[in-house]
Short mmCIF file of C-alpha atoms in Angstrom, two decimals:
data_model
loop_
_atom_site.label_atom_id
_atom_site.label_comp_id
_atom_site.label_asym_id
_atom_site.label_seq_id
_atom_site.Cartn_x
_atom_site.Cartn_y
_atom_site.Cartn_z
CA MET X 1 61.65 42.33 37.29
CA PHE X 2 61.56 40.72 40.72
CA THR X 3 60.86 37.11 41.61
CA PHE X 4 59.74 35.81 45.01
CA ASP X 5 60.18 32.26 46.26
CA LYS X 6 57.83 33.13 49.09
CA LEU X 7 56.10 36.20 50.44
CA GLU X 8 57.67 37.54 53.62
CA LEU X 9 57.12 40.45 55.93
CA PRO X 10 59.01 43.65 55.03
CA ARG X 11 62.34 44.24 56.73
CA LEU X 12 62.24 47.75 58.16
CA GLY X 13 64.88 49.72 60.03
CA LEU X 14 64.49 52.50 62.56
CA ARG X 15 63.93 54.82 59.64
CA GLY X 16 61.45 52.68 57.79
CA LEU X 17 62.52 51.73 54.28
CA GLU X 18 66.21 51.75 55.18
CA ALA X 19 68.32 50.89 52.14
CA GLY X 20 71.27 49.67 54.17
CA LEU X 21 73.78 51.41 56.40
CA THR X 22 77.51 50.91 56.74
CA GLU X 23 78.72 49.38 60.00
CA GLU X 24 79.86 52.80 61.19
CA GLU X 25 76.54 54.46 60.27
CA ALA X 26 74.57 51.73 62.02
CA ALA X 27 76.66 52.23 65.18
CA ILE X 28 76.10 56.01 65.07
CA GLN X 29 72.37 55.50 64.55
CA ASP X 30 72.09 53.00 67.37
CA ALA X 31 74.00 55.18 69.84
CA THR X 32 72.01 58.30 68.92
CA HIS X 33 68.68 56.48 69.09
CA ARG X 34 69.43 55.04 72.54
CA PHE X 35 70.44 58.50 73.75
CA ALA X 36 67.23 59.96 72.29
CA ALA X 37 65.07 57.30 73.95
CA GLU X 38 66.80 57.06 77.32
CA VAL X 39 67.91 60.66 77.90
CA MET X 40 66.11 63.10 75.63
CA ARG X 41 62.53 61.89 75.89
CA PRO X 42 62.24 61.71 79.69
CA ILE X 43 64.09 64.99 80.20
CA GLY X 44 62.10 66.70 77.45
CA GLN X 45 58.82 65.65 79.04
CA LYS X 46 59.95 67.01 82.42
CA LEU X 47 61.04 70.33 80.95
CA ASP X 48 57.82 70.69 78.97
CA ARG X 49 55.86 70.99 82.23
CA MET X 50 58.20 73.50 83.85
CA THR X 51 58.08 77.30 83.66
CA PRO X 52 60.65 79.01 81.41
CA GLU X 53 62.42 80.28 84.51
CA GLN X 54 62.62 76.78 85.96
CA VAL X 55 63.98 75.41 82.67
CA ILE X 56 67.08 77.62 82.81
CA ALA X 57 67.53 77.63 86.61
CA GLU X 58 70.51 76.03 88.30
CA GLY X 59 69.80 72.35 88.87
CA SER X 60 67.35 72.14 85.94
CA PRO X 61 67.29 68.87 83.97
CA LEU X 62 68.33 70.96 80.95
CA HIS X 63 71.83 71.33 82.37
CA ASP X 64 71.98 67.59 82.97
CA TYR X 65 70.94 67.00 79.37
CA MET X 66 73.58 69.37 77.95
CA ALA X 67 76.29 67.67 80.05
CA GLN X 68 75.18 64.21 78.94
CA MET X 69 75.02 65.31 75.30
CA GLN X 70 78.56 66.62 75.48
CA GLY X 71 79.73 63.44 77.18
CA ALA X 72 78.04 61.24 74.61
CA GLY X 73 80.08 62.83 71.81
CA ILE X 74 77.17 62.62 69.37
CA LEU X 75 77.90 66.06 67.93
CA ASP X 76 81.69 66.02 68.16
CA LEU X 77 82.48 69.08 66.01
CA GLY X 78 86.03 67.96 65.38
CA ALA X 79 85.07 64.46 64.23
CA LEU X 80 82.19 65.73 62.09
CA ALA X 81 84.39 68.35 60.44
CA GLU X 82 86.87 65.68 59.37
CA MET X 83 84.23 63.66 57.50
CA THR X 84 84.08 63.76 53.72
CA ASN X 85 81.13 65.53 52.15
CA GLU X 86 79.64 62.18 51.15
CA GLN X 87 79.87 60.98 54.75
CA LYS X 88 78.28 64.19 56.01
CA SER X 89 75.42 63.85 53.53
CA ARG X 90 74.57 60.44 55.03
CA VAL X 91 75.49 60.82 58.70
CA PHE X 92 74.10 64.29 59.43
CA PRO X 93 70.46 63.50 58.52
CA LEU X 94 70.73 60.21 60.40
CA ILE X 95 71.85 61.97 63.61
CA PHE X 96 69.44 64.90 63.33
CA GLU X 97 66.45 62.65 62.68
CA GLU X 98 67.16 60.60 65.80
CA LEU X 99 67.58 63.76 67.90
CA GLY X 100 64.28 65.12 66.53
CA TRP X 101 62.61 61.82 67.31
CA GLY X 102 63.86 62.16 70.88
CA ASP X 103 62.81 65.77 71.51
CA SER X 104 62.85 68.60 68.98
CA GLY X 105 63.30 71.35 71.58
CA LEU X 106 66.38 69.68 73.06
CA ALA X 107 67.69 68.85 69.58
CA ILE X 108 67.50 72.47 68.51
CA ALA X 109 68.96 73.63 71.84
CA THR X 110 71.98 71.43 71.12
CA LEU X 111 72.38 72.61 67.55
CA ALA X 112 71.66 76.30 68.14
CA SER X 113 74.07 76.49 71.06
CA SER X 114 76.85 74.91 68.98
CA ILE X 115 76.50 77.02 65.79
CA PRO X 116 78.76 79.87 67.01
CA ALA X 117 81.47 77.42 68.09
CA PHE X 118 81.23 75.56 64.78
CA THR X 119 81.47 78.86 62.88
CA ALA X 120 84.47 79.90 64.95
CA HIS X 121 86.29 76.72 63.90
CA THR X 122 85.50 77.34 60.22
CA THR X 123 87.25 80.75 60.33
CA GLY X 124 90.64 79.14 60.89
CA ASP X 125 91.54 82.12 63.09
CA PRO X 126 93.33 80.81 66.22
CA GLU X 127 92.17 83.75 68.35
CA ILE X 128 88.52 83.37 67.30
CA ILE X 129 88.70 79.62 67.89
CA GLU X 130 90.29 80.08 71.30
CA ARG X 131 87.71 82.66 72.40
CA PHE X 132 84.53 81.17 70.94
CA GLY X 133 85.24 77.60 69.82
CA SER X 134 84.26 75.74 72.98
CA VAL X 135 81.51 77.75 74.69
CA PRO X 136 77.73 77.56 74.24
CA GLY X 137 76.26 80.37 72.20
CA CYS X 138 73.27 81.57 70.23
CA TRP X 139 72.57 82.71 66.68
CA LEU X 140 71.21 86.27 66.83
CA ALA X 141 69.55 87.74 63.76
CA THR X 142 65.88 88.62 64.30
CA GLN X 143 64.54 91.69 66.07
CA PRO X 144 61.10 92.70 67.42
CA ASP X 145 60.31 94.72 64.27
CA ARG X 146 62.63 92.90 61.88
CA GLY X 147 61.61 89.26 61.67
CA SER X 148 61.05 88.02 58.11
CA ASP X 149 63.07 91.01 56.91
CA VAL X 150 66.11 89.03 58.02
CA VAL X 151 65.35 86.24 55.56
CA ASP X 152 64.54 88.84 52.88
CA MET X 153 67.80 90.74 53.44
CA ASP X 154 67.91 92.15 49.91
CA GLY X 155 64.35 93.45 50.05
CA THR X 156 63.18 91.62 46.92
CA GLU X 157 60.00 90.10 48.35
CA ALA X 158 58.50 93.05 50.19
CA GLY X 159 59.35 95.35 47.29
CA ALA X 160 60.17 98.15 49.71
CA ARG X 161 63.15 99.63 51.49
CA GLN X 162 64.33 97.29 54.21
CA SER X 163 63.44 98.04 57.81
CA ARG X 164 66.55 99.07 59.73
CA GLY X 165 65.21 97.48 62.87
CA ASN X 166 66.14 98.63 66.36
CA LEU X 167 69.31 96.56 66.74
CA THR X 168 72.19 98.04 64.77
CA VAL X 169 75.96 98.29 64.75
CA ARG X 170 78.29 101.15 63.94
CA LYS X 171 82.01 100.88 63.21
CA GLU X 172 84.23 103.10 65.36
CA GLY X 173 87.94 102.64 64.76
CA SER X 174 89.02 99.28 66.13
CA GLU X 175 85.59 98.50 67.61
CA TYR X 176 82.03 97.78 66.63
CA VAL X 177 79.38 99.38 68.86
CA VAL X 178 76.10 97.48 69.26
CA ASN X 179 72.81 99.05 70.34
CA GLY X 180 69.22 97.83 70.63
CA GLN X 181 67.49 94.55 71.36
CA SER X 182 67.06 91.19 69.71
CA ALA X 183 63.79 89.37 69.25
CA ALA X 184 62.54 87.18 72.08
CA TRP X 185 62.94 84.11 69.85
CA VAL X 186 66.73 83.78 69.97
CA SER X 187 67.33 80.10 70.71
CA PHE X 188 69.48 79.37 73.78
CA ALA X 189 69.99 83.09 74.43
CA PRO X 190 69.10 82.83 78.14
CA LEU X 191 72.09 80.53 78.75
CA ALA X 192 74.47 81.49 75.93
CA GLN X 193 77.94 82.84 76.65
CA THR X 194 78.35 84.31 73.19
CA ALA X 195 76.21 85.45 70.28
CA MET X 196 76.95 85.01 66.60
CA ALA X 197 75.13 88.02 65.16
CA TYR X 198 74.34 89.23 61.65
CA LEU X 199 73.21 92.82 62.00
CA PRO X 200 72.71 96.03 59.98
CA CYS X 201 75.95 97.99 60.19
CA ASP X 202 76.98 101.59 59.54
CA TYR X 203 80.60 101.51 58.38
CA GLY X 204 80.67 105.31 58.16
CA ASP X 205 78.46 105.94 55.13
CA GLY X 206 75.07 104.90 56.49
CA LEU X 207 73.18 101.65 57.04
CA TYR X 208 71.81 101.26 53.52
CA ASN X 209 73.62 99.81 50.53
CA GLU X 210 72.92 102.13 47.61
CA HIS X 211 74.50 99.91 44.95
CA ALA X 212 72.80 97.11 42.99
CA ASP X 213 74.42 94.14 41.30
CA GLY X 214 71.25 92.37 40.19
CA ILE X 215 71.52 89.30 42.42
CA ASN X 216 72.67 90.00 45.94
CA HIS X 217 71.89 93.64 46.61
CA THR X 218 69.34 96.24 45.63
CA GLU X 219 69.02 99.85 46.65
CA ARG X 220 66.55 98.60 49.27
CA GLY X 221 69.13 96.49 51.08
CA LEU X 222 71.17 97.14 54.21
CA ASN X 223 74.87 96.85 54.92
CA HIS X 224 75.61 94.04 57.37
CA VAL X 225 78.28 92.70 59.64
CA GLY X 226 78.74 89.19 60.99
CA ILE X 227 80.28 89.38 64.44
CA MET X 228 80.90 87.23 67.51
CA ILE X 229 79.78 89.05 70.67
CA PRO X 230 80.84 87.86 74.13
CA LEU X 231 77.73 88.21 76.26
CA ASP X 232 79.69 89.14 79.37
CA LEU X 233 80.66 92.54 77.93
CA PRO X 234 79.49 95.73 79.69
CA GLY X 235 76.11 96.87 78.40
CA VAL X 236 74.69 93.40 77.71
CA THR X 237 71.52 92.40 79.57
CA ARG X 238 68.86 89.75 78.98
CA GLY X 239 65.10 89.68 79.22
CA LYS X 240 62.91 86.99 80.72
CA PRO X 241 62.94 83.60 78.98
CA LEU X 242 60.08 83.27 76.53
CA ASP X 243 56.89 81.45 77.54
CA LYS X 244 55.48 79.61 74.51
CA ILE X 245 53.29 76.67 73.52
CA GLY X 246 55.82 74.42 71.78
CA GLN X 247 59.44 73.29 72.14
CA ARG X 248 59.40 74.39 75.76
CA PRO X 249 62.65 72.56 76.60
CA LEU X 250 64.38 75.01 74.23
CA PRO X 251 65.13 78.25 76.13
CA GLN X 252 64.60 81.36 74.03
CA GLY X 253 64.79 85.01 74.97
CA GLU X 254 65.79 88.55 74.09
CA VAL X 255 69.16 90.21 74.55
CA PHE X 256 69.64 93.97 75.08
CA PHE X 257 72.72 95.93 74.01
CA ASP X 258 73.58 99.39 75.31
CA GLU X 259 76.70 100.82 73.66
CA VAL X 260 78.32 97.41 73.75
CA ARG X 261 81.84 97.71 72.37
CA VAL X 262 83.16 94.63 70.57
CA PRO X 263 86.74 94.37 69.26
CA ALA X 264 86.80 94.61 65.47
CA LYS X 265 88.87 91.44 65.35
CA TYR X 266 85.73 89.53 66.40
CA ALA X 267 84.03 90.37 63.09
CA ILE X 268 83.82 87.20 61.01
CA ALA X 269 82.34 88.82 57.89
CA THR X 270 81.68 92.34 56.62
CA GLY X 271 79.59 93.89 53.85
CA GLN X 272 78.51 91.47 51.13
CA ASP X 273 80.47 88.65 52.80
CA ALA X 274 78.24 89.02 55.87
CA LEU X 275 75.11 88.55 53.77
CA ASN X 276 76.66 85.57 52.02
CA GLN X 277 77.66 84.00 55.33
CA PHE X 278 74.22 84.53 56.82
CA VAL X 279 72.63 82.78 53.85
CA ALA X 280 75.16 79.97 54.21
CA THR X 281 74.21 79.56 57.87
CA LEU X 282 70.50 79.61 56.99
CA THR X 283 71.15 77.03 54.27
CA PHE X 284 72.59 74.61 56.83
CA ALA X 285 69.97 75.43 59.48
CA ASN X 286 67.04 74.84 57.10
CA MET X 287 68.53 71.55 55.94
CA GLU X 288 69.00 70.49 59.56
CA MET X 289 65.40 71.47 60.38
CA ALA X 290 64.16 69.11 57.68
CA ALA X 291 66.05 66.17 59.18
CA THR X 292 65.03 67.05 62.75
CA PHE X 293 61.34 67.31 61.92
CA THR X 294 61.40 64.16 59.87
CA GLY X 295 62.24 62.65 63.26
CA VAL X 296 59.32 64.53 64.86
CA ALA X 297 56.92 63.22 62.20
CA ARG X 298 58.28 59.72 62.75
CA SER X 299 57.75 60.00 66.51
CA ALA X 300 54.11 60.98 65.93
CA PHE X 301 53.63 58.07 63.53
CA ASP X 302 55.24 55.63 65.98
CA LEU X 303 52.87 56.73 68.75
CA ALA X 304 49.87 56.44 66.45
CA LEU X 305 50.94 52.98 65.24
CA ASP X 306 51.19 51.78 68.84
CA TYR X 307 47.85 53.30 69.80
CA VAL X 308 45.77 51.92 66.92
CA HIS X 309 46.91 48.42 67.84
CA GLU X 310 46.05 48.93 71.53
CA ARG X 311 42.82 50.93 71.46
CA LYS X 312 39.58 48.96 71.06
CA GLN X 313 36.35 50.26 69.58
CA GLY X 314 33.52 48.24 68.11
CA GLY X 315 34.86 45.17 69.87
CA VAL X 316 38.22 45.10 68.06
CA ALA X 317 41.49 46.99 67.99
CA ILE X 318 40.84 50.07 65.85
CA ILE X 319 43.56 49.05 63.37
CA ASN X 320 41.01 46.53 62.08
CA HIS X 321 38.77 49.37 60.87
CA GLN X 322 39.56 50.20 57.25
CA GLY X 323 39.28 53.93 57.80
CA VAL X 324 41.94 53.79 60.51
CA GLN X 325 44.17 51.64 58.30
CA ALA X 326 43.97 54.18 55.49
CA ARG X 327 44.62 57.15 57.76
CA THR X 328 47.57 55.49 59.48
CA PHE X 329 49.14 54.43 56.20
CA ASP X 330 48.89 58.03 55.01
CA LEU X 331 51.04 59.05 57.97
CA TRP X 332 53.61 56.39 57.02
CA GLN X 333 53.78 57.72 53.46
CA LYS X 334 54.28 61.30 54.63
CA VAL X 335 57.15 60.32 56.93
CA GLU X 336 58.84 58.37 54.14
CA ALA X 337 58.36 61.26 51.68
CA SER X 338 59.83 63.71 54.19
CA ARG X 339 62.88 61.51 54.74
CA ALA X 340 63.40 60.98 51.02
CA LEU X 341 63.33 64.72 50.29
CA THR X 342 65.59 65.45 53.24
CA HIS X 343 68.21 62.95 52.07
CA ARG X 344 67.99 64.26 48.50
CA VAL X 345 68.71 67.80 49.71
CA PHE X 346 71.61 66.70 51.93
CA ALA X 347 73.08 64.84 48.96
CA TYR X 348 72.62 67.91 46.73
CA ASN X 349 74.07 70.38 49.23
CA TYR X 350 77.12 68.21 49.85
CA GLY X 351 77.41 67.29 46.19
CA GLU X 352 78.96 68.80 43.08
CA TYR X 353 76.33 71.52 42.54
CA GLY X 354 75.55 72.53 46.11
CA PRO X 355 75.10 73.94 48.60
CA HIS X 356 72.23 76.31 47.84
CA LEU X 357 69.45 77.84 49.88
CA LEU X 358 66.90 76.64 47.29
CA GLY X 359 67.48 73.02 48.27
CA SER X 360 67.33 73.66 51.99
CA VAL X 361 64.18 75.81 51.75
CA THR X 362 62.52 73.11 49.65
CA SER X 363 63.06 70.53 52.37
CA LYS X 364 62.50 72.73 55.43
CA THR X 365 59.12 74.09 54.41
CA PHE X 366 57.81 70.76 53.11
CA VAL X 367 58.98 68.66 56.04
CA THR X 368 57.90 71.03 58.80
CA ARG X 369 54.45 71.41 57.26
CA THR X 370 54.21 67.66 56.83
CA ALA X 371 55.39 67.02 60.40
CA PHE X 372 52.56 69.18 61.71
CA GLU X 373 50.06 67.39 59.48
CA VAL X 374 51.29 64.00 60.70
CA ALA X 375 51.22 65.05 64.36
CA SER X 376 47.75 66.59 64.01
CA GLU X 377 46.27 63.53 62.32
CA ALA X 378 48.04 61.22 64.77
CA LEU X 379 46.40 63.13 67.60
CA GLN X 380 43.04 62.72 65.84
CA LEU X 381 43.54 58.95 65.87
CA PHE X 382 43.91 59.17 69.66
CA GLY X 383 40.51 60.84 69.90
CA GLY X 384 39.90 62.61 73.20
CA ASN X 385 42.92 60.93 74.74
CA GLY X 386 45.14 62.89 72.37
CA LEU X 387 44.05 66.14 73.98
CA THR X 388 45.23 65.12 77.44
CA ARG X 389 48.71 65.58 78.82
CA GLU X 390 48.71 61.92 79.80
CA TYR X 391 49.71 61.08 76.22
CA PRO X 392 52.82 62.64 74.60
CA ILE X 393 51.19 63.20 71.21
CA GLU X 394 49.81 66.62 72.20
CA LYS X 395 53.35 67.80 73.04
CA ILE X 396 54.64 66.58 69.70
CA MET X 397 51.90 68.48 67.88
CA ARG X 398 52.79 71.68 69.76
CA ASP X 399 56.47 71.16 68.97
CA ALA X 400 55.75 70.59 65.27
CA ARG X 401 53.59 73.70 65.04
CA ALA X 402 56.50 75.90 66.09
CA SER X 403 58.71 74.53 63.32
CA MET X 404 56.77 76.28 60.56
CA ILE X 405 57.84 79.65 61.97
CA GLU X 406 61.36 79.09 63.34
CA ASP X 407 64.48 79.40 61.19
CA GLY X 408 62.42 81.41 58.72
CA GLU X 409 58.63 81.53 58.48
CA ASN X 410 57.57 79.06 55.83
CA ASN X 411 55.70 81.45 53.54
CA ILE X 412 58.58 83.91 53.23
CA LEU X 413 60.99 81.00 52.73
CA ASN X 414 58.79 79.68 49.93
CA LEU X 415 58.89 83.10 48.28
CA LYS X 416 62.68 83.16 48.47
CA GLY X 417 62.79 79.66 47.02
CA MET X 418 60.55 80.63 44.11
CA ARG X 419 62.65 83.74 43.53
CA TRP X 420 65.72 81.55 43.06
CA LEU X 421 63.80 79.21 40.75
CA SER X 422 62.65 82.17 38.66
CA ARG X 423 66.18 83.55 38.42
CA TRP X 424 67.41 80.13 37.31
CA TYR X 425 64.65 79.92 34.66
CA GLN X 426 65.32 83.41 33.32
CA ASP X 427 69.05 82.74 33.11
CA LYS X 428 68.51 79.41 31.37
CA HIS X 429 66.21 80.95 28.73
CA GLY X 430 68.04 84.26 28.41
CA ILE X 431 65.03 86.36 29.39
CA SER X 432 64.28 89.04 31.94
CA VAL X 433 60.79 89.61 33.33
#
């Protein structure tokens, strides 16, 4: 039971019902929040109104942002790698939420461009680290006719033989030869110097894996390779940067490969290991998306909370209308629920039983859907003003809408999540259905 000597106002932190941070965590949060407010938001708003070509052009504010982000040391890969798992489970969602609160497009640009370098460091291979460990890159997996197939690599959801796509690799002696084109949605591709790619691969006996082991592969699945591709190799070209409605500060685009020969030593995973590593990368990316879009939902709530105390209708600030109070409190609850689930999944994935894609999918699909709901209802509270570009809420709603498709479309991710739950249930009860 609790006792109160007197009733006081709640004590809330930047992230609402904050249960207390260590001195180090509070310092990281404060530094990241100031960077998000002072650097990310103004630059993100500028980039949102520019054409895709202007965003990536020399002298664009995007380059200024990337330089300032590197100088700020917020995502110092070396320092983060040295943290314990418990520290990572607390610090990562704190950082990602603040970056998402600042600008989701810039947050994802930062993270997407650093994934290849981070992966290079995890290999422990000095040559890979030297070549790829300090340059901006992109994560290349999807293709124009092979989108959700990438998430459903083993072909269990579609129930049909996997599409080979039009971007494939063949092994030739001491080289891998890459041909075809990526999807136009590859984040940071227009400016990347390298690509970390997970692609269907013919090792000499065809693209398809004809062996089944009941969990990872079926006869419908493809062989894969995970490989780091320098994007200055002969045969590499790029398409125009993608024009889209949301996350416009994040440059995305397609990459074309014409008999691009990559040294075999740049392969970071082959066969089943490539599938496992792709799922591991998706597990981290989905978990990060949940934290980032918790920040997006919070930014929409913050704007709505300000507006309902400023806007007057019926002779009073609209917060005095009970309907507005109820609707605004619903936004608060959704942000808190998103944060709670995000932290639970980070704790699970960095805990004794994790990591697992099930946890990350659970948080990514829930939080991104909730972020869009919060942004949409926040815009509704703005009335007609919310539809104008004078107010930032319309940008936040566009940004949130994109999140339900990127890093795995939510419906296919939900199917993969339920597949893992069903497998767990069948194993627990010793049944097969």
